[in-house]
Tab-separated table of C-alpha atoms and ligand atoms in Angstrom:
chain	number	residue	atom	x	y	z
P	1	MET	CA	-80.911	-54.824	-37.187
P	2	ALA	CA	-84.796	-54.829	-37.092
P	3	LEU	CA	-86.727	-51.809	-36.395
P	4	SER	CA	-88.301	-51.395	-32.959
P	5	SER	CA	-85.574	-53.527	-31.361
P	6	GLU	CA	-84.548	-51.972	-27.869
P	7	LEU	CA	-81.712	-50.107	-29.874
P	8	ILE	CA	-83.734	-48.481	-32.670
P	9	ALA	CA	-87.119	-46.983	-31.907
P	10	ASN	CA	-89.606	-44.398	-33.533
P	11	ARG	CA	-90.740	-41.945	-30.760
P	12	HIS	CA	-93.221	-39.404	-32.235
P	13	GLY	CA	-91.775	-39.583	-35.853
P	14	ARG	CA	-88.160	-39.343	-34.849
P	15	LEU	CA	-85.565	-42.175	-34.631
P	16	TYR	CA	-84.147	-42.883	-31.063
P	17	PHE	CA	-80.815	-44.782	-30.954
P	18	ASP	CA	-80.120	-46.422	-27.685
P	19	GLY	CA	-82.595	-44.116	-25.967
P	20	ILE	CA	-81.102	-40.905	-27.566
P	21	ASP	CA	-83.023	-38.623	-30.293
P	22	ALA	CA	-80.776	-39.270	-33.219
P	23	THR	CA	-81.534	-35.861	-34.917
P	24	VAL	CA	-80.534	-34.006	-31.793
P	25	LEU	CA	-77.233	-35.757	-32.016
P	26	ALA	CA	-76.996	-34.955	-35.815
P	27	LYS	CA	-77.354	-31.223	-34.791
P	28	LYS	CA	-75.208	-31.281	-31.931
P	29	TYR	CA	-72.127	-32.905	-33.487
P	30	GLY	CA	-72.859	-32.469	-37.186
P	31	THR	CA	-72.809	-35.216	-39.970
P	32	PRO	CA	-71.597	-37.662	-41.155
P	33	LEU	CA	-71.724	-39.133	-37.793
P	34	LEU	CA	-71.197	-42.699	-36.504
P	35	ILE	CA	-72.921	-43.428	-33.268
P	36	THR	CA	-72.240	-46.707	-31.433
P	37	SER	CA	-73.902	-48.295	-28.528
P	38	GLU	CA	-71.697	-49.824	-25.823
P	39	ARG	CA	-74.691	-51.673	-24.391
P	40	ARG	CA	-75.210	-53.564	-27.765
P	41	LEU	CA	-71.461	-54.288	-28.100
P	42	ILE	CA	-71.422	-55.918	-24.672
P	43	ASP	CA	-74.576	-57.869	-25.431
P	44	ASN	CA	-73.109	-59.184	-28.693
P	45	TYR	CA	-69.776	-60.354	-26.956
P	46	SER	CA	-71.754	-61.939	-24.060
P	47	ARG	CA	-74.083	-63.755	-26.389
P	48	ILE	CA	-71.327	-65.465	-28.381
P	49	VAL	CA	-69.131	-66.156	-25.354
P	50	SER	CA	-71.886	-67.788	-23.409
P	51	ALA	CA	-73.134	-69.839	-26.391
P	52	PHE	CA	-69.745	-71.316	-26.911
P	53	ARG	CA	-68.448	-71.480	-23.334
P	54	LYS	CA	-71.442	-73.745	-22.277
P	55	ASN	CA	-70.365	-76.321	-24.752
P	56	TYR	CA	-66.668	-75.930	-24.403
P	57	ARG	CA	-64.649	-74.215	-21.666
P	58	ASN	CA	-61.444	-73.913	-23.467
P	59	PHE	CA	-62.856	-71.245	-25.862
P	60	ARG	CA	-61.359	-67.867	-26.950
P	61	ILE	CA	-62.643	-64.909	-28.893
P	62	ASN	CA	-60.143	-62.981	-31.012
P	63	TYR	CA	-61.971	-59.834	-32.126
P	64	ALA	CA	-60.944	-58.992	-35.795
P	65	ILE	CA	-60.266	-55.297	-35.351
P	66	LYS	CA	-60.351	-54.674	-39.050
P	67	ALA	CA	-64.089	-54.419	-38.751
P	68	ASN	CA	-63.799	-51.453	-36.403
P	69	PRO	CA	-60.476	-50.626	-35.077
P	70	ASN	CA	-61.426	-47.910	-32.735
P	71	PRO	CA	-59.369	-48.528	-29.458
P	72	ASN	CA	-62.411	-47.700	-27.335
P	73	ILE	CA	-64.305	-50.470	-28.851
P	74	ILE	CA	-61.360	-52.790	-28.476
P	75	ALA	CA	-60.981	-52.046	-24.816
P	76	ILE	CA	-64.659	-52.850	-24.094
P	77	ILE	CA	-64.025	-56.388	-25.458
P	78	ALA	CA	-60.484	-56.650	-24.049
P	79	LYS	CA	-61.890	-55.801	-20.424
P	80	ARG	CA	-64.220	-58.800	-20.705
P	81	GLY	CA	-61.214	-61.111	-21.601
P	82	GLY	CA	-61.621	-61.036	-25.425
P	83	GLY	CA	-58.442	-61.185	-27.533
P	84	THR	CA	-57.815	-59.554	-30.902
P	85	ASP	CA	-56.981	-60.650	-34.422
P	86	VAL	CA	-54.760	-58.108	-36.268
P	87	ALA	CA	-53.713	-57.903	-39.792
P	88	SER	CA	-50.855	-55.111	-39.844
P	89	VAL	CA	-48.323	-53.540	-37.510
P	90	GLY	CA	-50.791	-50.703	-37.307
P	91	GLU	CA	-53.351	-52.867	-35.955
P	92	ILE	CA	-50.874	-54.361	-33.480
P	93	ASP	CA	-50.225	-50.768	-32.141
P	94	ILE	CA	-54.040	-50.141	-31.797
P	95	ALA	CA	-54.603	-53.605	-29.887
P	96	LEU	CA	-51.649	-52.573	-27.538
P	97	MET	CA	-53.147	-49.178	-27.012
P	98	ALA	CA	-56.398	-50.622	-26.172
P	99	GLY	CA	-54.784	-52.772	-23.346
P	100	VAL	CA	-54.974	-56.080	-24.997
P	101	PRO	CA	-52.214	-58.392	-23.488
P	102	ARG	CA	-49.554	-59.465	-25.932
P	103	ASP	CA	-50.285	-63.087	-25.889
P	104	ARG	CA	-53.939	-62.425	-26.768
P	105	ILE	CA	-53.107	-60.589	-29.979
P	106	MET	CA	-52.792	-62.909	-33.022
P	107	PHE	CA	-50.901	-61.359	-35.878
P	108	SER	CA	-52.488	-62.751	-39.063
P	109	PRO	CA	-51.100	-60.610	-42.004
P	110	ASN	CA	-50.502	-61.434	-45.543
P	111	ASN	CA	-47.665	-60.444	-47.824
P	112	VAL	CA	-45.906	-58.377	-45.212
P	113	SER	CA	-42.098	-57.603	-44.855
P	114	ALA	CA	-39.568	-59.270	-42.679
P	115	GLU	CA	-39.588	-55.888	-40.596
P	116	ASP	CA	-43.248	-56.371	-39.928
P	117	PHE	CA	-42.604	-59.837	-38.587
P	118	ARG	CA	-39.797	-58.557	-36.548
P	119	TYR	CA	-42.069	-55.999	-35.021
P	120	ALA	CA	-44.561	-58.562	-33.801
P	121	ILE	CA	-41.932	-61.168	-32.757
P	122	ASP	CA	-39.985	-58.468	-30.874
P	123	ARG	CA	-43.148	-57.905	-28.816
P	124	HIS	CA	-43.865	-61.728	-28.348
P	125	ILE	CA	-47.042	-61.342	-30.264
P	126	PRO	CA	-48.062	-64.723	-31.808
P	127	VAL	CA	-47.988	-64.937	-35.607
P	128	ASN	CA	-50.273	-66.949	-38.030
P	129	PHE	CA	-48.383	-67.228	-41.268
P	130	ASP	CA	-50.314	-67.166	-44.524
P	131	ASP	CA	-47.563	-69.117	-46.466
P	132	ILE	CA	-44.283	-70.864	-46.294
P	133	GLY	CA	-42.609	-67.915	-47.909
P	134	GLN	CA	-43.677	-65.596	-45.249
P	135	TYR	CA	-42.377	-67.805	-42.462
P	136	GLU	CA	-39.137	-68.166	-44.168
P	137	LEU	CA	-38.978	-64.328	-44.442
P	138	ALA	CA	-39.694	-64.044	-40.666
P	139	LEU	CA	-36.949	-66.801	-40.033
P	140	ARG	CA	-34.308	-64.401	-41.506
P	141	TYR	CA	-34.872	-62.343	-38.255
P	142	ALA	CA	-35.857	-64.905	-35.565
P	143	ASN	CA	-37.889	-67.838	-34.947
P	144	PRO	CA	-41.185	-67.073	-33.060
P	145	ASP	CA	-41.940	-69.252	-29.951
P	146	LEU	CA	-45.290	-70.115	-31.274
P	147	VAL	CA	-46.077	-70.718	-34.904
P	148	SER	CA	-49.651	-71.146	-36.727
P	149	PHE	CA	-50.407	-71.471	-40.293
P	150	ARG	CA	-53.294	-70.351	-42.213
P	151	LEU	CA	-54.994	-73.370	-44.131
P	152	ASN	CA	-56.911	-72.856	-47.244
P	153	PRO	CA	-59.527	-75.407	-46.611
P	154	GLY	CA	-60.522	-75.731	-50.201
P	155	PHE	CA	-63.776	-74.038	-49.786
P	156	GLY	CA	-65.169	-70.870	-48.484
P	157	LYS	CA	-68.478	-68.958	-48.201
P	158	GLY	CA	-69.283	-65.344	-48.147
P	159	GLU	CA	-72.323	-63.001	-48.758
P	160	PHE	CA	-70.671	-61.844	-52.019
P	161	PRO	CA	-67.946	-63.231	-54.062
P	162	GLY	CA	-65.647	-60.306	-52.983
P	163	ILE	CA	-65.749	-61.491	-49.275
P	164	VAL	CA	-65.009	-65.228	-49.844
P	165	THR	CA	-61.497	-65.762	-48.402
P	166	ALA	CA	-60.838	-69.461	-49.154
P	167	GLY	CA	-61.110	-71.837	-52.104
P	168	PRO	CA	-59.093	-72.198	-55.382
P	169	GLN	CA	-59.630	-68.408	-56.192
P	170	ALA	CA	-58.524	-67.002	-52.755
P	171	LYS	CA	-55.276	-65.374	-52.292
P	172	PHE	CA	-55.032	-66.618	-48.577
P	173	GLY	CA	-53.856	-69.529	-46.964
P	174	ILE	CA	-51.941	-72.776	-47.744
P	175	PRO	CA	-53.650	-75.779	-49.403
P	176	GLU	CA	-53.782	-78.913	-47.399
P	177	THR	CA	-51.174	-80.487	-50.062
P	178	HIS	CA	-48.541	-78.034	-49.051
P	179	ILE	CA	-49.230	-77.253	-45.444
P	180	MET	CA	-47.392	-80.307	-44.029
P	181	LYS	CA	-44.088	-79.143	-45.155
P	182	CYS	CA	-44.667	-75.767	-43.382
P	183	TYR	CA	-45.061	-77.319	-39.995
P	184	ALA	CA	-42.311	-79.781	-40.750
P	185	LEU	CA	-40.003	-76.653	-41.426
P	186	ALA	CA	-41.184	-75.015	-38.064
P	187	LYS	CA	-40.463	-78.243	-36.029
P	188	LYS	CA	-37.139	-78.608	-37.611
P	189	SER	CA	-36.365	-74.878	-36.729
P	190	GLY	CA	-37.134	-75.718	-33.052
P	191	VAL	CA	-40.496	-74.433	-32.608
P	192	LYS	CA	-42.352	-76.151	-29.677
P	193	ARG	CA	-45.769	-74.334	-29.619
P	194	PHE	CA	-48.227	-74.711	-32.510
P	195	GLY	CA	-51.551	-73.506	-33.829
P	196	ILE	CA	-53.632	-73.786	-36.915
P	197	HIS	CA	-55.929	-71.399	-38.558
P	198	ALA	CA	-58.514	-71.014	-41.302
P	199	MET	CA	-60.853	-68.301	-42.475
P	200	GLY	CA	-63.326	-69.089	-45.265
P	201	GLY	CA	-65.358	-65.954	-45.763
P	202	SER	CA	-67.437	-63.181	-44.220
P	203	ASN	CA	-71.106	-62.588	-43.219
P	204	VAL	CA	-72.266	-66.091	-43.354
P	205	LEU	CA	-75.673	-66.973	-41.545
P	206	SER	CA	-75.678	-70.747	-41.884
P	207	PRO	CA	-74.402	-72.631	-38.793
P	208	GLU	CA	-73.835	-75.637	-41.129
P	209	TYR	CA	-71.005	-73.765	-42.748
P	210	PHE	CA	-69.110	-73.183	-39.554
P	211	ALA	CA	-69.587	-76.726	-38.646
P	212	ALA	CA	-68.081	-77.766	-42.114
P	213	ILE	CA	-65.082	-75.539	-41.515
P	214	THR	CA	-64.412	-76.960	-38.137
P	215	SER	CA	-64.541	-80.492	-39.384
P	216	ARG	CA	-62.091	-79.708	-42.142
P	217	ILE	CA	-59.498	-77.811	-39.988
P	218	THR	CA	-59.637	-80.545	-37.153
P	219	GLU	CA	-59.132	-83.158	-39.807
P	220	VAL	CA	-56.230	-81.612	-41.296
P	221	ALA	CA	-54.815	-80.750	-37.859
P	222	GLY	CA	-55.135	-84.352	-36.930
P	223	ARG	CA	-53.203	-85.530	-39.922
P	224	ILE	CA	-50.396	-82.900	-39.341
P	225	ALA	CA	-50.104	-83.810	-35.613
P	226	LYS	CA	-49.746	-87.469	-36.469
P	227	LYS	CA	-47.439	-87.069	-39.372
P	228	ILE	CA	-45.099	-84.513	-37.956
P	229	GLY	CA	-45.493	-85.514	-34.269
P	230	ILE	CA	-46.500	-82.162	-32.821
P	231	GLU	CA	-49.304	-80.943	-30.639
P	232	PHE	CA	-51.824	-77.956	-31.206
P	233	GLU	CA	-52.363	-75.498	-28.601
P	234	PHE	CA	-55.152	-73.888	-30.523
P	235	ILE	CA	-57.486	-74.345	-33.533
P	236	ASP	CA	-58.741	-71.148	-34.977
P	237	ILE	CA	-61.831	-71.405	-37.171
P	238	GLY	CA	-61.620	-67.676	-38.143
P	239	GLY	CA	-64.413	-65.298	-38.301
P	240	GLY	CA	-67.289	-64.773	-40.805
P	241	LEU	CA	-70.360	-64.994	-38.272
P	242	GLY	CA	-72.991	-62.887	-40.208
P	243	VAL	CA	-75.684	-60.389	-39.296
P	244	PRO	CA	-78.955	-59.594	-41.041
P	245	TYR	CA	-78.567	-56.375	-43.227
P	246	ARG	CA	-82.175	-56.676	-44.670
P	247	ASN	CA	-85.299	-56.363	-42.536
P	248	GLU	CA	-86.402	-59.844	-43.960
P	249	ASP	CA	-82.987	-61.500	-43.178
P	250	HIS	CA	-82.859	-63.889	-40.252
P	251	ASP	CA	-80.124	-63.806	-37.510
P	252	LEU	CA	-77.451	-66.309	-37.303
P	253	ASP	CA	-78.602	-68.949	-34.683
P	254	ILE	CA	-75.647	-68.494	-32.543
P	255	GLU	CA	-76.807	-71.313	-29.939
P	256	ARG	CA	-76.976	-73.773	-32.899
P	257	THR	CA	-73.750	-72.550	-34.488
P	258	ALA	CA	-71.873	-73.085	-31.119
P	259	LYS	CA	-73.321	-76.519	-30.501
P	260	LEU	CA	-72.641	-77.805	-34.013
P	261	VAL	CA	-69.133	-76.341	-34.107
P	262	VAL	CA	-68.125	-77.777	-30.657
P	263	ASP	CA	-69.759	-81.172	-31.510
P	264	ARG	CA	-67.490	-81.330	-34.723
P	265	PHE	CA	-64.459	-80.043	-32.822
P	266	ARG	CA	-64.833	-82.561	-30.076
P	267	ASP	CA	-65.333	-85.319	-32.641
P	268	GLY	CA	-62.372	-84.078	-34.665
P	269	CYS	CA	-60.036	-83.872	-31.628
P	270	ASP	CA	-61.249	-87.131	-30.191
P	271	LYS	CA	-60.595	-89.066	-33.464
P	272	SER	CA	-57.253	-87.596	-34.042
P	273	ASP	CA	-56.054	-87.560	-30.398
P	274	LEU	CA	-55.596	-83.796	-30.465
P	275	GLY	CA	-56.382	-83.543	-26.787
P	276	ASN	CA	-58.250	-80.370	-25.681
P	277	PRO	CA	-56.834	-77.351	-27.585
P	278	THR	CA	-58.232	-74.029	-27.395
P	279	LEU	CA	-61.148	-73.457	-29.901
P	280	THR	CA	-60.714	-69.825	-31.137
P	281	VAL	CA	-63.308	-67.842	-33.170
P	282	GLU	CA	-62.323	-64.337	-34.690
P	283	PRO	CA	-65.713	-62.554	-35.228
P	284	GLY	CA	-65.357	-59.050	-36.592
P	285	ARG	CA	-68.792	-58.012	-37.968
P	286	TYR	CA	-70.844	-60.118	-35.627
P	287	LEU	CA	-69.655	-58.072	-32.690
P	288	VAL	CA	-69.794	-54.658	-34.082
P	289	ALA	CA	-72.119	-54.324	-37.126
P	290	ASP	CA	-75.262	-53.661	-35.422
P	291	THR	CA	-73.819	-51.611	-32.662
P	292	THR	CA	-73.563	-48.530	-34.911
P	293	ILE	CA	-75.686	-46.228	-37.052
P	294	LEU	CA	-74.350	-43.865	-39.586
P	295	LEU	CA	-76.014	-40.278	-39.867
P	296	GLY	CA	-76.066	-38.130	-42.934
P	297	THR	CA	-77.723	-34.995	-44.079
P	298	VAL	CA	-79.592	-34.562	-47.259
P	299	ASN	CA	-78.161	-31.698	-49.112
P	300	ASN	CA	-79.981	-32.034	-52.526
P	301	VAL	CA	-82.893	-33.832	-54.074
P	302	LYS	CA	-83.032	-34.392	-57.921
P	303	ARG	CA	-86.375	-35.368	-59.176
P	304	TYR	CA	-85.984	-35.997	-62.901
P	305	SER	CA	-86.399	-39.411	-64.654
P	306	LYS	CA	-84.790	-40.833	-61.585
P	307	THR	CA	-84.849	-39.415	-58.035
P	308	PHE	CA	-81.387	-38.910	-56.405
P	309	ILE	CA	-81.009	-37.983	-52.861
P	310	GLY	CA	-77.737	-36.269	-52.527
P	311	THR	CA	-76.116	-36.467	-49.186
P	312	ASP	CA	-72.705	-36.251	-47.193
P	313	ILE	CA	-72.598	-40.014	-46.809
P	314	GLY	CA	-71.334	-41.378	-50.084
P	315	MET	CA	-68.989	-44.040	-50.920
P	316	ASN	CA	-66.120	-42.235	-49.152
P	317	VAL	CA	-67.888	-43.058	-45.937
P	318	LEU	CA	-69.564	-46.426	-46.765
P	319	ILE	CA	-68.044	-48.083	-49.545
P	320	ARG	CA	-69.753	-51.502	-49.033
P	321	PRO	CA	-72.565	-50.755	-51.486
P	322	ALA	CA	-70.224	-49.584	-54.274
P	323	LEU	CA	-67.725	-52.356	-53.644
P	324	TYR	CA	-69.864	-55.425	-53.037
P	325	ASN	CA	-73.369	-54.307	-54.111
P	326	ALA	CA	-74.003	-54.503	-50.113
P	327	HIS	CA	-77.352	-53.597	-48.776
P	328	HIS	CA	-77.845	-51.398	-45.643
P	329	GLU	CA	-81.214	-50.402	-44.433
P	330	ILE	CA	-81.776	-46.662	-44.530
P	331	LEU	CA	-84.281	-44.701	-42.312
P	332	VAL	CA	-85.282	-41.051	-42.347
P	333	ALA	CA	-84.528	-40.152	-38.930
P	334	ASN	CA	-86.777	-37.053	-38.746
P	335	ARG	CA	-89.660	-38.756	-40.727
P	336	MET	CA	-90.023	-41.974	-39.072
P	337	GLY	CA	-93.095	-43.951	-39.787
P	338	ARG	CA	-94.017	-42.087	-42.928
P	339	PRO	CA	-95.030	-44.339	-45.877
P	340	ASN	CA	-92.682	-44.733	-48.689
P	341	SER	CA	-93.261	-42.596	-51.706
P	342	GLY	CA	-91.413	-44.148	-54.652
P	343	LYS	CA	-87.881	-45.286	-55.251
P	344	ALA	CA	-84.679	-43.065	-54.858
P	345	THR	CA	-80.905	-43.727	-55.267
P	346	VAL	CA	-79.073	-42.288	-52.381
P	347	VAL	CA	-75.667	-40.810	-53.476
P	348	GLY	CA	-72.806	-38.799	-51.837
P	349	GLN	CA	-70.449	-36.084	-52.971
P	350	ILE	CA	-67.803	-38.268	-54.792
P	351	CYS	CA	-67.126	-37.632	-58.437
P	352	GLU	CA	-67.709	-41.156	-59.479
P	353	ASN	CA	-70.974	-42.725	-60.724
P	354	THR	CA	-70.492	-45.761	-58.367
P	355	ASP	CA	-70.938	-43.312	-55.495
P	356	ALA	CA	-74.235	-44.672	-54.273
P	357	ILE	CA	-75.232	-46.186	-50.762
P	358	ALA	CA	-78.604	-47.414	-52.079
P	359	ARG	CA	-80.014	-47.714	-55.510
P	360	ASP	CA	-83.644	-47.592	-56.335
P	361	ARG	CA	-84.661	-47.848	-52.785
P	362	SER	CA	-88.339	-47.187	-51.603
P	363	LEU	CA	-88.211	-44.484	-49.235
P	364	PRO	CA	-90.501	-41.795	-47.707
P	365	SER	CA	-90.405	-38.337	-49.576
P	366	VAL	CA	-87.262	-36.421	-48.249
P	367	SER	CA	-86.278	-32.721	-48.214
P	368	VAL	CA	-83.071	-30.909	-47.860
P	369	GLY	CA	-82.060	-30.881	-44.210
P	370	ASP	CA	-83.554	-34.211	-43.459
P	371	THR	CA	-81.164	-36.740	-41.511
P	372	LEU	CA	-80.704	-40.145	-42.939
P	373	ALA	CA	-79.737	-43.019	-40.705
P	374	VAL	CA	-77.799	-46.060	-42.203
P	375	LEU	CA	-78.063	-49.178	-40.178
P	376	ASN	CA	-75.442	-51.842	-39.340
P	377	ALA	CA	-72.631	-49.182	-39.743
P	378	GLY	CA	-70.379	-50.630	-37.074
P	379	ALA	CA	-68.490	-53.143	-39.227
P	380	TYR	CA	-66.312	-52.252	-42.276
P	381	VAL	CA	-67.676	-48.634	-42.450
P	382	TYR	CA	-65.063	-46.324	-40.802
P	383	SER	CA	-62.337	-48.800	-41.307
P	384	MET	CA	-62.959	-48.844	-45.064
P	385	SER	CA	-63.693	-45.072	-45.228
P	386	ASN	CA	-61.287	-42.889	-47.293
P	387	GLN	CA	-60.602	-39.215	-48.209
P	388	TYR	CA	-61.163	-39.434	-51.911
P	389	ASN	CA	-62.021	-35.953	-53.204
P	390	SER	CA	-60.216	-34.539	-50.187
P	391	ILE	CA	-63.264	-34.880	-47.960
P	392	PRO	CA	-62.374	-35.427	-44.240
P	393	ARG	CA	-63.610	-38.564	-42.703
P	394	PRO	CA	-66.377	-38.663	-40.017
P	395	MET	CA	-66.612	-38.502	-36.204
P	396	GLU	CA	-67.382	-41.554	-34.056
P	397	LEU	CA	-69.429	-41.066	-30.862
P	398	LEU	CA	-70.026	-43.764	-28.257
P	399	ILE	CA	-73.014	-44.027	-26.191
P	400	THR	CA	-71.799	-45.500	-23.021
P	401	LYS	CA	-73.660	-48.191	-20.943
P	402	THR	CA	-74.760	-45.515	-18.622
P	403	GLY	CA	-76.028	-43.360	-21.430
P	404	LYS	CA	-73.311	-40.835	-21.586
P	405	GLU	CA	-72.004	-39.453	-25.011
P	406	LEU	CA	-68.312	-39.975	-25.715
P	407	VAL	CA	-66.465	-38.611	-28.664
P	408	MET	CA	-64.087	-41.520	-29.610
P	409	ARG	CA	-62.820	-40.059	-32.578
P	410	ARG	CA	-62.919	-36.415	-33.600
P	411	ARG	CA	-64.153	-35.545	-36.942
P	412	GLU	CA	-61.144	-34.960	-39.398
P	413	THR	CA	-60.451	-31.536	-40.710
P	414	LYS	CA	-59.254	-30.212	-44.002
P	415	GLU	CA	-55.931	-29.772	-42.488
P	416	ASP	CA	-55.883	-33.488	-41.479
P	417	VAL	CA	-56.267	-34.424	-45.065
P	418	LEU	CA	-53.224	-32.276	-45.996
P	419	ARG	CA	-51.109	-33.490	-43.246
P	420	THR	CA	-48.792	-35.834	-44.948
P	421	VAL	CA	-48.362	-33.572	-47.946
P	422	ILE	CA	-44.788	-31.921	-48.704
P	423	PHE	CA	-45.413	-29.146	-51.143
P	424	HIS	CA	-42.412	-27.945	-53.084
P	425	LYS	CA	-43.275	-24.399	-54.292
E	501	LLP	N1	-60.204	-63.245	-39.344
E	501	LLP	C1	-59.625	-62.922	-40.568
E	501	LLP	C2	-58.284	-63.599	-40.727
E	501	LLP	C3	-60.139	-62.252	-41.556
E	501	LLP	O1	-59.591	-61.961	-42.724
E	501	LLP	C4	-61.534	-61.502	-41.292
E	501	LLP	C5	-62.080	-60.906	-42.203
E	501	LLP	C6	-62.076	-61.831	-39.976
E	501	LLP	C7	-61.324	-62.780	-38.930
E	501	LLP	C8	-63.297	-61.352	-39.560
E	501	LLP	O2	-64.355	-61.696	-40.330
E	501	LLP	P1	-65.880	-61.142	-40.011
E	501	LLP	O3	-66.135	-61.986	-38.800
E	501	LLP	O4	-65.983	-59.798	-39.792
E	501	LLP	O5	-66.731	-61.656	-41.090
E	501	LLP	N2	-64.821	-55.757	-45.978
E	501	LLP	C9	-65.811	-56.773	-45.998
E	501	LLP	C10	-65.583	-58.032	-45.069
E	501	LLP	C11	-64.035	-58.569	-45.414
E	501	LLP	C12	-63.710	-59.635	-44.427
E	501	LLP	C13	-62.217	-60.002	-44.557
E	501	LLP	N3	-61.717	-60.714	-43.383
E	501	LLP	C14	-67.261	-56.370	-45.814
E	501	LLP	O6	-67.333	-55.079	-45.765
E	501	LLP	O7	-68.146	-57.021	-45.956
């Protein structure tokens, strides 16, 4: 998210987000505070849909709600025809709460129980199986009408090793050498409707990678269709579409990505007589990352041999830097446009030395009481936040497309943190 985009602006030294003074919102609602722009979410969704649809009509977005599972966000996408990718029964419930039609929810879990499959199958929610063992477990209960398997395409790509989800080191999916017998078993069990899925990794900015995944999955689908004698209703190339986190990063060229993917898709379908299956893409990050900023407050500044800026937005709120060494741009919302004055490490309240959201970052000089704004906080921020050190999780605010402020998740309280405890005195 580049500074001075229409979403992020410096007005008289203050950060305006989607037209609203962020420092005013920090005072009004307190921090940590996540603020999401509905306008940006709609733009992101429309951009990706129009890029693909103009190349291929039979196209479907399944929003991967793990990126940001707030039902208000999902509903904005669902109202525009988007489906969802869900990974747990909890996520199934959220998608249903948000009004997503059952047949537009794809349950793509790994290592879940027979009861979890039963929950999805009872509700006629399509399932994408991560392994033959998972399919056999589901069969103990019932045979789903529609069956998809997750292919491990043999290669993957992600911004960090920790977010590569395919290839020989990945726990996900089924290698090509073993996937044939999965479909053979499904056919033998009487299944009539089929799909196939792959997901190679996250935050990828190269269109060629998505084209390569598409070629691979259509090739494998072609071999399966021929050998087993089945038709595919959909081919799902997963998510992974990236966004720039550093000011100097470039955007993913979505027009070129769509064109390359669809070219390869058509080619693959033609070569193997696959017909015109639905092409599904499952973006999480691309839809939500840059819709949201995270505001925090500076509670202490230590200037010894190193400078530490102590805040209320540590790794309990934003774990990505500690977990992957991920980068998020940080602005001082009440000192916009000030020159940087040396390097500082921005830390939180957690009793771990991994608790930093930026290390040795050039920033303007800050004081206690200042408001920090972390950019690209819409994906994998709240959804990966936790209550370590018994600190309640933040609040989520939506700026609607008409400029209204809607609290879409209240701030947790100390009592919420204790809610599941049974204390035996
Ligand atoms: N579909 C499946 C089956 C997935 O496992 C994922 C993400 C997605 C779609 C969406 O991927 P996206 O479009 O958001 O890249 N926590 C990490 C990202 C892990 C992604 C895992 N799977 C992070 O904070 O960068």
